[in-house]
Amino acid sequence: MEIKFMWAPNMSVNDEIIDAQHKELLNQINTLLDVVFNEKDISIIKETVDFLEKYIHGHLEYEEEYMERHLYPELSHHKEIHDKFNQRYTEFKKSLEISGPTKEMFSEVETFLGNWWIHHIGHEDRKYAEFIKENE
Ligand SMILES: [Fe+2]
Ligand SMILES: [Fe+2]
């Protein structure tokens, strides 16, 4: 399957660690997309979903700490967006358990996970990057 979600240099937040996390995150979403599309074994899909969940939690936590360290004034708003994402991810996991991998689920991974992250990295995360660049 083609690589669907790709990090691009214009998505950089000027921090090597966070950029690396964003790249890895998009990689893993591509993997999940591939697994949901091709894998008949539900346990492998669940493993991938769980792995991605842990990775996402680690990233969001790191990023929130980073924004706090740099005194980003929109931190609480940004955290709200992260929290909403986490809630939706939990719902996504539940529906996977209930209905298994379906075609709808595949497009959900694509739109909810992939497009959400591309947008979030390219817009919301860029906002703290801009703030830090201007203020430090
Ligand atoms: Fe991020
Ligand atoms: Fe973020």
mmCIF file of N, CA and C and ligand atoms in Angstrom:
data_model
loop_
_atom_site.group_PDB
_atom_site.id
_atom_site.type_symbol
_atom_site.label_atom_id
_atom_site.label_comp_id
_atom_site.label_asym_id
_atom_site.label_seq_id
_atom_site.Cartn_x
_atom_site.Cartn_y
_atom_site.Cartn_z
ATOM 1 N N MET A 1 0.832 -1.200 0.000
ATOM 2 C CA MET A 1 0.000 0.000 0.000
ATOM 3 C C MET A 1 0.874 1.260 0.000
ATOM 4 N N GLU A 2 0.433 2.241 -0.712
ATOM 5 C CA GLU A 2 1.195 3.490 -0.780
ATOM 6 C C GLU A 2 1.267 4.148 0.606
ATOM 7 N N ILE A 3 2.298 4.954 0.781
ATOM 8 C CA ILE A 3 2.416 5.694 2.036
ATOM 9 C C ILE A 3 1.488 6.885 1.975
ATOM 10 N N LYS A 4 0.563 6.904 2.898
ATOM 11 C CA LYS A 4 -0.513 7.883 2.803
ATOM 12 C C LYS A 4 -0.174 9.195 3.516
ATOM 13 N N PHE A 5 0.358 9.063 4.735
ATOM 14 C CA PHE A 5 0.593 10.261 5.530
ATOM 15 C C PHE A 5 2.088 10.516 5.710
ATOM 16 N N MET A 6 2.504 11.671 5.232
ATOM 17 C CA MET A 6 3.933 11.966 5.256
ATOM 18 C C MET A 6 4.209 13.294 5.930
ATOM 19 N N TRP A 7 5.227 13.258 6.733
ATOM 20 C CA TRP A 7 5.699 14.494 7.362
ATOM 21 C C TRP A 7 6.438 15.310 6.299
ATOM 22 N N ALA A 8 6.310 16.636 6.360
ATOM 23 C CA ALA A 8 7.036 17.490 5.427
ATOM 24 C C ALA A 8 7.762 18.576 6.219
ATOM 25 N N PRO A 9 8.884 19.076 5.685
ATOM 26 C CA PRO A 9 9.668 20.071 6.425
ATOM 27 C C PRO A 9 8.860 21.297 6.869
ATOM 28 N N ASN A 10 7.825 21.651 6.105
ATOM 29 C CA ASN A 10 7.040 22.820 6.540
ATOM 30 C C ASN A 10 6.149 22.521 7.752
ATOM 31 N N MET A 11 6.205 21.268 8.249
ATOM 32 C CA MET A 11 5.455 20.922 9.465
ATOM 33 C C MET A 11 6.361 20.974 10.697
ATOM 34 N N SER A 12 7.606 21.346 10.494
ATOM 35 C CA SER A 12 8.548 21.344 11.618
ATOM 36 C C SER A 12 8.123 22.326 12.701
ATOM 37 N N VAL A 13 8.315 21.914 13.964
ATOM 38 C CA VAL A 13 8.031 22.816 15.088
ATOM 39 C C VAL A 13 9.340 23.315 15.712
ATOM 40 N N ASN A 14 10.419 23.169 14.982
ATOM 41 C CA ASN A 14 11.748 23.632 15.401
ATOM 42 C C ASN A 14 12.277 22.924 16.647
ATOM 43 N N ASP A 15 11.807 21.729 16.877
ATOM 44 C CA ASP A 15 12.344 20.933 17.982
ATOM 45 C C ASP A 15 12.575 19.516 17.446
ATOM 46 N N GLU A 16 13.829 19.080 17.541
ATOM 47 C CA GLU A 16 14.185 17.795 16.929
ATOM 48 C C GLU A 16 13.416 16.612 17.501
ATOM 49 N N ILE A 17 13.256 16.638 18.816
ATOM 50 C CA ILE A 17 12.576 15.501 19.450
ATOM 51 C C ILE A 17 11.119 15.432 19.000
ATOM 52 N N ILE A 18 10.445 16.580 19.048
ATOM 53 C CA ILE A 18 9.021 16.581 18.666
ATOM 54 C C ILE A 18 8.862 16.273 17.177
ATOM 55 N N ASP A 19 9.722 16.836 16.340
ATOM 56 C CA ASP A 19 9.651 16.512 14.912
ATOM 57 C C ASP A 19 9.794 15.005 14.691
ATOM 58 N N ALA A 20 10.741 14.398 15.409
ATOM 59 C CA ALA A 20 10.952 12.946 15.267
ATOM 60 C C ALA A 20 9.713 12.178 15.731
ATOM 61 N N GLN A 21 9.108 12.653 16.816
ATOM 62 C CA GLN A 21 7.886 11.988 17.304
ATOM 63 C C GLN A 21 6.761 12.111 16.284
ATOM 64 N N HIS A 22 6.626 13.283 15.689
ATOM 65 C CA HIS A 22 5.573 13.478 14.679
ATOM 66 C C HIS A 22 5.784 12.562 13.471
ATOM 67 N N LYS A 23 7.035 12.440 13.040
ATOM 68 C CA LYS A 23 7.331 11.559 11.902
ATOM 69 C C LYS A 23 6.957 10.118 12.232
ATOM 70 N N GLU A 24 7.367 9.696 13.429
ATOM 71 C CA GLU A 24 7.103 8.319 13.852
ATOM 72 C C GLU A 24 5.598 8.069 13.975
ATOM 73 N N LEU A 25 4.910 9.066 14.474
ATOM 74 C CA LEU A 25 3.475 8.949 14.630
ATOM 75 C C LEU A 25 2.785 8.728 13.280
ATOM 76 N N LEU A 26 3.176 9.517 12.305
ATOM 77 C CA LEU A 26 2.577 9.360 10.976
ATOM 78 C C LEU A 26 2.951 8.004 10.374
ATOM 79 N N ASN A 27 4.189 7.576 10.626
ATOM 80 C CA ASN A 27 4.598 6.231 10.186
ATOM 81 C C ASN A 27 3.677 5.169 10.745
ATOM 82 N N GLN A 28 3.413 5.305 12.035
ATOM 83 C CA GLN A 28 2.589 4.292 12.695
ATOM 84 C C GLN A 28 1.148 4.319 12.228
ATOM 85 N N ILE A 29 0.666 5.499 11.877
ATOM 86 C CA ILE A 29 -0.695 5.581 11.335
ATOM 87 C C ILE A 29 -0.747 4.879 9.972
ATOM 88 N N ASN A 30 0.295 5.074 9.175
ATOM 89 C CA ASN A 30 0.373 4.340 7.897
ATOM 90 C C ASN A 30 0.359 2.830 8.137
ATOM 91 N N THR A 31 1.112 2.417 9.150
ATOM 92 C CA THR A 31 1.145 0.986 9.471
ATOM 93 C C THR A 31 -0.232 0.487 9.875
ATOM 94 N N LEU A 32 -0.895 1.274 10.725
ATOM 95 C CA LEU A 32 -2.226 0.860 11.163
ATOM 96 C C LEU A 32 -3.195 0.761 9.983
ATOM 97 N N LEU A 33 -3.105 1.721 9.104
ATOM 98 C CA LEU A 33 -3.955 1.742 7.917
ATOM 99 C C LEU A 33 -3.731 0.463 7.101
ATOM 100 N N ASP A 34 -2.475 0.130 6.960
ATOM 101 C CA ASP A 34 -2.099 -1.063 6.229
ATOM 102 C C ASP A 34 -2.632 -2.324 6.907
ATOM 103 N N VAL A 35 -2.470 -2.359 8.218
ATOM 104 C CA VAL A 35 -2.897 -3.531 8.993
ATOM 105 C C VAL A 35 -4.420 -3.680 8.950
ATOM 106 N N VAL A 36 -5.143 -2.556 9.133
ATOM 107 C CA VAL A 36 -6.611 -2.630 9.105
ATOM 108 C C VAL A 36 -7.078 -3.088 7.723
ATOM 109 N N PHE A 37 -6.375 -2.665 6.705
ATOM 110 C CA PHE A 37 -6.761 -2.995 5.339
ATOM 111 C C PHE A 37 -6.463 -4.457 4.990
ATOM 112 N N ASN A 38 -5.319 -4.938 5.446
ATOM 113 C CA ASN A 38 -4.864 -6.255 4.986
ATOM 114 C C ASN A 38 -5.005 -7.396 5.985
ATOM 115 N N GLU A 39 -5.016 -7.050 7.244
ATOM 116 C CA GLU A 39 -4.898 -8.101 8.239
ATOM 117 C C GLU A 39 -6.261 -8.697 8.592
ATOM 118 N N LYS A 40 -6.331 -10.004 8.553
ATOM 119 C CA LYS A 40 -7.596 -10.647 8.926
ATOM 120 C C LYS A 40 -7.607 -10.942 10.433
ATOM 121 N N ASP A 41 -6.413 -10.939 11.001
ATOM 122 C CA ASP A 41 -6.291 -11.313 12.395
ATOM 123 C C ASP A 41 -6.530 -10.098 13.303
ATOM 124 N N ILE A 42 -7.670 -10.130 13.984
ATOM 125 C CA ILE A 42 -8.069 -8.989 14.808
ATOM 126 C C ILE A 42 -7.060 -8.695 15.922
ATOM 127 N N SER A 43 -6.397 -9.743 16.437
ATOM 128 C CA SER A 43 -5.472 -9.505 17.549
ATOM 129 C C SER A 43 -4.280 -8.658 17.111
ATOM 130 N N ILE A 44 -3.871 -8.811 15.860
ATOM 131 C CA ILE A 44 -2.760 -7.997 15.352
ATOM 132 C C ILE A 44 -3.214 -6.535 15.200
ATOM 133 N N ILE A 45 -4.440 -6.357 14.739
ATOM 134 C CA ILE A 45 -4.968 -4.997 14.628
ATOM 135 C C ILE A 45 -5.024 -4.343 16.008
ATOM 136 N N LYS A 46 -5.524 -5.103 16.980
ATOM 137 C CA LYS A 46 -5.624 -4.551 18.338
ATOM 138 C C LYS A 46 -4.262 -4.196 18.908
ATOM 139 N N GLU A 47 -3.303 -5.045 18.639
ATOM 140 C CA GLU A 47 -1.944 -4.773 19.113
ATOM 141 C C GLU A 47 -1.434 -3.446 18.537
ATOM 142 N N THR A 48 -1.674 -3.266 17.246
ATOM 143 C CA THR A 48 -1.217 -2.037 16.579
ATOM 144 C C THR A 48 -1.921 -0.818 17.155
ATOM 145 N N VAL A 49 -3.230 -0.969 17.392
ATOM 146 C CA VAL A 49 -4.010 0.131 17.967
ATOM 147 C C VAL A 49 -3.506 0.472 19.373
ATOM 148 N N ASP A 50 -3.206 -0.550 20.165
ATOM 149 C CA ASP A 50 -2.704 -0.323 21.531
ATOM 150 C C ASP A 50 -1.321 0.320 21.512
ATOM 151 N N PHE A 51 -0.503 -0.157 20.615
ATOM 152 C CA PHE A 51 0.850 0.390 20.506
ATOM 153 C C PHE A 51 0.796 1.877 20.138
ATOM 154 N N LEU A 52 -0.039 2.183 19.149
ATOM 155 C CA LEU A 52 -0.193 3.569 18.712
ATOM 156 C C LEU A 52 -0.732 4.438 19.847
ATOM 157 N N GLU A 53 -1.650 3.885 20.600
ATOM 158 C CA GLU A 53 -2.225 4.638 21.732
ATOM 159 C C GLU A 53 -1.135 5.032 22.729
ATOM 160 N N LYS A 54 -0.282 4.090 23.062
ATOM 161 C CA LYS A 54 0.801 4.386 24.011
ATOM 162 C C LYS A 54 1.743 5.435 23.430
ATOM 163 N N TYR A 55 2.018 5.290 22.154
ATOM 164 C CA TYR A 55 2.930 6.249 21.516
ATOM 165 C C TYR A 55 2.323 7.654 21.539
ATOM 166 N N ILE A 56 1.039 7.722 21.214
ATOM 167 C CA ILE A 56 0.350 9.014 21.207
ATOM 168 C C ILE A 56 0.368 9.634 22.607
ATOM 169 N N HIS A 57 0.067 8.827 23.627
ATOM 170 C CA HIS A 57 0.070 9.359 24.994
ATOM 171 C C HIS A 57 1.435 9.930 25.355
ATOM 172 N N GLY A 58 2.465 9.187 25.029
ATOM 173 C CA GLY A 58 3.830 9.643 25.304
ATOM 174 C C GLY A 58 4.119 10.956 24.610
ATOM 175 N N HIS A 59 3.697 11.056 23.367
ATOM 176 C CA HIS A 59 3.936 12.281 22.603
ATOM 177 C C HIS A 59 3.176 13.466 23.191
ATOM 178 N N LEU A 60 1.888 13.267 23.456
ATOM 179 C CA LEU A 60 1.076 14.384 23.944
ATOM 180 C C LEU A 60 1.610 14.900 25.277
ATOM 181 N N GLU A 61 2.015 13.976 26.116
ATOM 182 C CA GLU A 61 2.559 14.353 27.414
ATOM 183 C C GLU A 61 3.852 15.164 27.242
ATOM 184 N N TYR A 62 4.706 14.672 26.385
ATOM 185 C CA TYR A 62 5.975 15.364 26.135
ATOM 186 C C TYR A 62 5.711 16.772 25.598
ATOM 187 N N GLU A 63 4.773 16.852 24.665
ATOM 188 C CA GLU A 63 4.491 18.133 24.027
ATOM 189 C C GLU A 63 3.882 19.130 25.016
ATOM 190 N N GLU A 64 3.006 18.657 25.894
ATOM 191 C CA GLU A 64 2.388 19.543 26.878
ATOM 192 C C GLU A 64 3.443 20.084 27.844
ATOM 193 N N GLU A 65 4.363 19.222 28.227
ATOM 194 C CA GLU A 65 5.463 19.637 29.094
ATOM 195 C C GLU A 65 6.338 20.685 28.395
ATOM 196 N N TYR A 66 6.562 20.437 27.136
ATOM 197 C CA TYR A 66 7.381 21.332 26.314
ATOM 198 C C TYR A 66 6.736 22.720 26.224
ATOM 199 N N MET A 67 5.438 22.744 25.984
ATOM 200 C CA MET A 67 4.733 24.033 25.885
ATOM 201 C C MET A 67 4.755 24.750 27.234
ATOM 202 N N GLU A 68 4.636 23.980 28.308
ATOM 203 C CA GLU A 68 4.656 24.553 29.652
ATOM 204 C C GLU A 68 6.033 25.172 29.933
ATOM 205 N N ARG A 69 7.064 24.417 29.588
ATOM 206 C CA ARG A 69 8.435 24.865 29.786
ATOM 207 C C ARG A 69 8.702 26.175 29.044
ATOM 208 N N HIS A 70 8.064 26.321 27.890
ATOM 209 C CA HIS A 70 8.283 27.524 27.093
ATOM 210 C C HIS A 70 7.194 28.573 27.309
ATOM 211 N N LEU A 71 6.424 28.376 28.380
ATOM 212 C CA LEU A 71 5.406 29.355 28.797
ATOM 213 C C LEU A 71 4.439 29.723 27.670
ATOM 214 N N TYR A 72 4.013 28.735 26.953
ATOM 215 C CA TYR A 72 3.061 28.976 25.856
ATOM 216 C C TYR A 72 1.699 29.363 26.432
ATOM 217 N N PRO A 73 1.172 30.542 26.086
ATOM 218 C CA PRO A 73 -0.051 31.013 26.744
ATOM 219 C C PRO A 73 -1.320 30.242 26.361
ATOM 220 N N GLU A 74 -1.292 29.549 25.230
ATOM 221 C CA GLU A 74 -2.485 28.813 24.799
ATOM 222 C C GLU A 74 -2.459 27.350 25.231
ATOM 223 N N LEU A 75 -1.623 27.066 26.226
ATOM 224 C CA LEU A 75 -1.452 25.669 26.650
ATOM 225 C C LEU A 75 -2.772 24.975 27.003
ATOM 226 N N SER A 76 -3.633 25.647 27.783
ATOM 227 C CA SER A 76 -4.838 24.947 28.225
ATOM 228 C C SER A 76 -5.767 24.650 27.044
ATOM 229 N N HIS A 77 -5.828 25.557 26.095
ATOM 230 C CA HIS A 77 -6.639 25.304 24.896
ATOM 231 C C HIS A 77 -6.054 24.117 24.111
ATOM 232 N N HIS A 78 -4.747 24.102 23.988
ATOM 233 C CA HIS A 78 -4.098 23.017 23.252
ATOM 234 C C HIS A 78 -4.325 21.675 23.950
ATOM 235 N N LYS A 79 -4.257 21.723 25.291
ATOM 236 C CA LYS A 79 -4.510 20.495 26.059
ATOM 237 C C LYS A 79 -5.920 19.973 25.833
ATOM 238 N N GLU A 80 -6.883 20.901 25.755
ATOM 239 C CA GLU A 80 -8.277 20.509 25.496
ATOM 240 C C GLU A 80 -8.395 19.742 24.181
ATOM 241 N N ILE A 81 -7.689 20.237 23.172
ATOM 242 C CA ILE A 81 -7.725 19.565 21.865
ATOM 243 C C ILE A 81 -7.138 18.154 21.997
ATOM 244 N N HIS A 82 -6.035 18.052 22.739
ATOM 245 C CA HIS A 82 -5.430 16.722 22.971
ATOM 246 C C HIS A 82 -6.414 15.803 23.709
ATOM 247 N N ASP A 83 -7.073 16.359 24.722
ATOM 248 C CA ASP A 83 -8.011 15.536 25.506
ATOM 249 C C ASP A 83 -9.158 15.029 24.639
ATOM 250 N N LYS A 84 -9.670 15.909 23.785
ATOM 251 C CA LYS A 84 -10.762 15.503 22.893
ATOM 252 C C LYS A 84 -10.301 14.392 21.960
ATOM 253 N N PHE A 85 -9.082 14.529 21.493
ATOM 254 C CA PHE A 85 -8.545 13.486 20.629
ATOM 255 C C PHE A 85 -8.504 12.154 21.384
ATOM 256 N N ASN A 86 -7.993 12.191 22.619
ATOM 257 C CA ASN A 86 -7.908 10.963 23.423
ATOM 258 C C ASN A 86 -9.268 10.315 23.614
ATOM 259 N N GLN A 87 -10.269 11.164 23.867
ATOM 260 C CA GLN A 87 -11.629 10.630 24.023
ATOM 261 C C GLN A 87 -12.072 9.898 22.755
ATOM 262 N N ARG A 88 -11.822 10.525 21.629
ATOM 263 C CA ARG A 88 -12.242 9.901 20.353
ATOM 264 C C ARG A 88 -11.470 8.628 20.079
ATOM 265 N N TYR A 89 -10.227 8.626 20.492
ATOM 266 C CA TYR A 89 -9.432 7.413 20.272
ATOM 267 C C TYR A 89 -9.993 6.258 21.104
ATOM 268 N N THR A 90 -10.406 6.566 22.324
ATOM 269 C CA THR A 90 -11.018 5.545 23.176
ATOM 270 C C THR A 90 -12.288 5.006 22.521
ATOM 271 N N GLU A 91 -13.096 5.912 21.965
ATOM 272 C CA GLU A 91 -14.319 5.475 21.263
ATOM 273 C C GLU A 91 -13.973 4.589 20.060
ATOM 274 N N PHE A 92 -12.952 5.006 19.350
ATOM 275 C CA PHE A 92 -12.498 4.247 18.192
ATOM 276 C C PHE A 92 -12.091 2.821 18.611
ATOM 277 N N LYS A 93 -11.351 2.719 19.722
ATOM 278 C CA LYS A 93 -10.941 1.411 20.230
ATOM 279 C C LYS A 93 -12.148 0.547 20.596
ATOM 280 N N LYS A 94 -13.131 1.189 21.237
ATOM 281 C CA LYS A 94 -14.337 0.466 21.631
ATOM 282 C C LYS A 94 -15.066 -0.065 20.409
ATOM 283 N N SER A 95 -15.233 0.792 19.396
ATOM 284 C CA SER A 95 -15.983 0.344 18.225
ATOM 285 C C SER A 95 -15.219 -0.751 17.486
ATOM 286 N N LEU A 96 -13.919 -0.722 17.584
ATOM 287 C CA LEU A 96 -13.130 -1.805 16.988
ATOM 288 C C LEU A 96 -13.421 -3.113 17.710
ATOM 289 N N GLU A 97 -13.531 -3.031 19.038
ATOM 290 C CA GLU A 97 -13.816 -4.237 19.805
ATOM 291 C C GLU A 97 -15.211 -4.766 19.519
ATOM 292 N N ILE A 98 -16.168 -3.863 19.333
ATOM 293 C CA ILE A 98 -17.552 -4.266 19.111
ATOM 294 C C ILE A 98 -17.766 -4.787 17.689
ATOM 295 N N SER A 99 -17.351 -4.001 16.704
ATOM 296 C CA SER A 99 -17.700 -4.411 15.332
ATOM 297 C C SER A 99 -16.542 -4.986 14.519
ATOM 298 N N GLY A 100 -15.336 -4.976 15.104
ATOM 299 C CA GLY A 100 -14.202 -5.524 14.380
ATOM 300 C C GLY A 100 -13.788 -4.614 13.245
ATOM 301 N N PRO A 101 -12.773 -5.005 12.485
ATOM 302 C CA PRO A 101 -12.312 -4.137 11.406
ATOM 303 C C PRO A 101 -13.287 -4.165 10.225
ATOM 304 N N THR A 102 -13.837 -3.027 9.915
ATOM 305 C CA THR A 102 -14.777 -2.937 8.795
ATOM 306 C C THR A 102 -14.239 -1.885 7.823
ATOM 307 N N LYS A 103 -14.910 -1.774 6.708
ATOM 308 C CA LYS A 103 -14.537 -0.757 5.723
ATOM 309 C C LYS A 103 -14.676 0.637 6.316
ATOM 310 N N GLU A 104 -15.731 0.797 7.133
ATOM 311 C CA GLU A 104 -15.967 2.096 7.775
ATOM 312 C C GLU A 104 -14.808 2.438 8.701
ATOM 313 N N MET A 105 -14.328 1.376 9.364
ATOM 314 C CA MET A 105 -13.234 1.591 10.291
ATOM 315 C C MET A 105 -11.977 2.049 9.554
ATOM 316 N N PHE A 106 -11.789 1.472 8.396
ATOM 317 C CA PHE A 106 -10.641 1.848 7.592
ATOM 318 C C PHE A 106 -10.703 3.336 7.240
ATOM 319 N N SER A 107 -11.872 3.792 6.807
ATOM 320 C CA SER A 107 -11.951 5.211 6.455
ATOM 321 C C SER A 107 -11.908 6.072 7.700
ATOM 322 N N GLU A 108 -12.304 5.512 8.824
ATOM 323 C CA GLU A 108 -12.192 6.280 10.062
ATOM 324 C C GLU A 108 -10.728 6.478 10.449
ATOM 325 N N VAL A 109 -9.944 5.425 10.286
ATOM 326 C CA VAL A 109 -8.518 5.550 10.569
ATOM 327 C C VAL A 109 -7.923 6.616 9.661
ATOM 328 N N GLU A 110 -8.352 6.574 8.429
ATOM 329 C CA GLU A 110 -7.835 7.511 7.443
ATOM 330 C C GLU A 110 -8.213 8.962 7.788
ATOM 331 N N THR A 111 -9.494 9.191 7.982
ATOM 332 C CA THR A 111 -9.911 10.581 8.205
ATOM 333 C C THR A 111 -9.666 11.024 9.634
ATOM 334 N N PHE A 112 -10.120 10.214 10.596
ATOM 335 C CA PHE A 112 -9.974 10.639 11.976
ATOM 336 C C PHE A 112 -8.512 10.646 12.405
ATOM 337 N N LEU A 113 -7.816 9.568 12.180
ATOM 338 C CA LEU A 113 -6.427 9.521 12.657
ATOM 339 C C LEU A 113 -5.461 10.270 11.749
ATOM 340 N N GLY A 114 -5.408 9.870 10.516
ATOM 341 C CA GLY A 114 -4.423 10.449 9.614
ATOM 342 C C GLY A 114 -4.631 11.923 9.374
ATOM 343 N N ASN A 115 -5.812 12.278 8.884
ATOM 344 C CA ASN A 115 -6.048 13.685 8.566
ATOM 345 C C ASN A 115 -6.033 14.559 9.809
ATOM 346 N N TRP A 116 -6.515 13.998 10.914
ATOM 347 C CA TRP A 116 -6.495 14.766 12.171
ATOM 348 C C TRP A 116 -5.061 15.135 12.521
ATOM 349 N N TRP A 117 -4.183 14.162 12.455
ATOM 350 C CA TRP A 117 -2.797 14.426 12.842
ATOM 351 C C TRP A 117 -2.085 15.356 11.884
ATOM 352 N N ILE A 118 -2.338 15.174 10.612
ATOM 353 C CA ILE A 118 -1.724 16.070 9.631
ATOM 354 C C ILE A 118 -2.152 17.515 9.926
ATOM 355 N N HIS A 119 -3.448 17.683 10.173
ATOM 356 C CA HIS A 119 -3.953 19.016 10.465
ATOM 357 C C HIS A 119 -3.386 19.539 11.787
ATOM 358 N N HIS A 120 -3.394 18.672 12.797
ATOM 359 C CA HIS A 120 -2.938 19.107 14.122
ATOM 360 C C HIS A 120 -1.459 19.505 14.105
ATOM 361 N N ILE A 121 -0.655 18.682 13.502
ATOM 362 C CA ILE A 121 0.781 18.981 13.436
ATOM 363 C C ILE A 121 1.015 20.243 12.602
ATOM 364 N N GLY A 122 0.335 20.318 11.473
ATOM 365 C CA GLY A 122 0.554 21.422 10.549
ATOM 366 C C GLY A 122 -0.052 22.749 10.989
ATOM 367 N N HIS A 123 -1.054 22.709 11.878
ATOM 368 C CA HIS A 123 -1.690 23.959 12.301
ATOM 369 C C HIS A 123 -1.531 24.229 13.796
ATOM 370 N N GLU A 124 -2.152 23.392 14.620
ATOM 371 C CA GLU A 124 -2.137 23.666 16.069
ATOM 372 C C GLU A 124 -0.715 23.630 16.638
ATOM 373 N N ASP A 125 0.026 22.604 16.272
ATOM 374 C CA ASP A 125 1.381 22.504 16.822
ATOM 375 C C ASP A 125 2.289 23.616 16.296
ATOM 376 N N ARG A 126 2.040 24.029 15.087
ATOM 377 C CA ARG A 126 2.842 25.123 14.524
ATOM 378 C C ARG A 126 2.636 26.428 15.300
ATOM 379 N N LYS A 127 1.471 26.552 15.928
ATOM 380 C CA LYS A 127 1.193 27.787 16.681
ATOM 381 C C LYS A 127 2.149 27.941 17.856
ATOM 382 N N TYR A 128 2.402 26.872 18.607
ATOM 383 C CA TYR A 128 3.352 27.036 19.723
ATOM 384 C C TYR A 128 4.763 27.225 19.179
ATOM 385 N N ALA A 129 5.059 26.584 18.049
ATOM 386 C CA ALA A 129 6.390 26.747 17.448
ATOM 387 C C ALA A 129 6.632 28.213 17.087
ATOM 388 N N GLU A 130 5.611 28.829 16.485
ATOM 389 C CA GLU A 130 5.720 30.245 16.107
ATOM 390 C C GLU A 130 5.896 31.126 17.341
ATOM 391 N N PHE A 131 5.097 30.831 18.363
ATOM 392 C CA PHE A 131 5.179 31.616 19.597
ATOM 393 C C PHE A 131 6.589 31.539 20.193
ATOM 394 N N ILE A 132 7.108 30.353 20.282
ATOM 395 C CA ILE A 132 8.438 30.162 20.887
ATOM 396 C C ILE A 132 9.504 30.860 20.058
ATOM 397 N N LYS A 133 9.368 30.744 18.762
ATOM 398 C CA LYS A 133 10.344 31.375 17.879
ATOM 399 C C LYS A 133 10.347 32.897 18.057
ATOM 400 N N GLU A 134 9.172 33.454 18.207
ATOM 401 C CA GLU A 134 9.075 34.908 18.344
ATOM 402 C C GLU A 134 9.490 35.423 19.712
ATOM 403 N N ASN A 135 9.338 34.577 20.715
ATOM 404 C CA ASN A 135 9.540 35.055 22.084
ATOM 405 C C ASN A 135 10.838 34.619 22.745
ATOM 406 N N GLU A 136 11.642 33.854 22.036
ATOM 407 C CA GLU A 136 12.877 33.427 22.696
ATOM 408 C C GLU A 136 14.119 33.909 21.990
HETATM 409 FE FE FE B 1 2.133 17.094 18.338
HETATM 410 FE FE FE B 2 -0.430 19.007 19.862
#
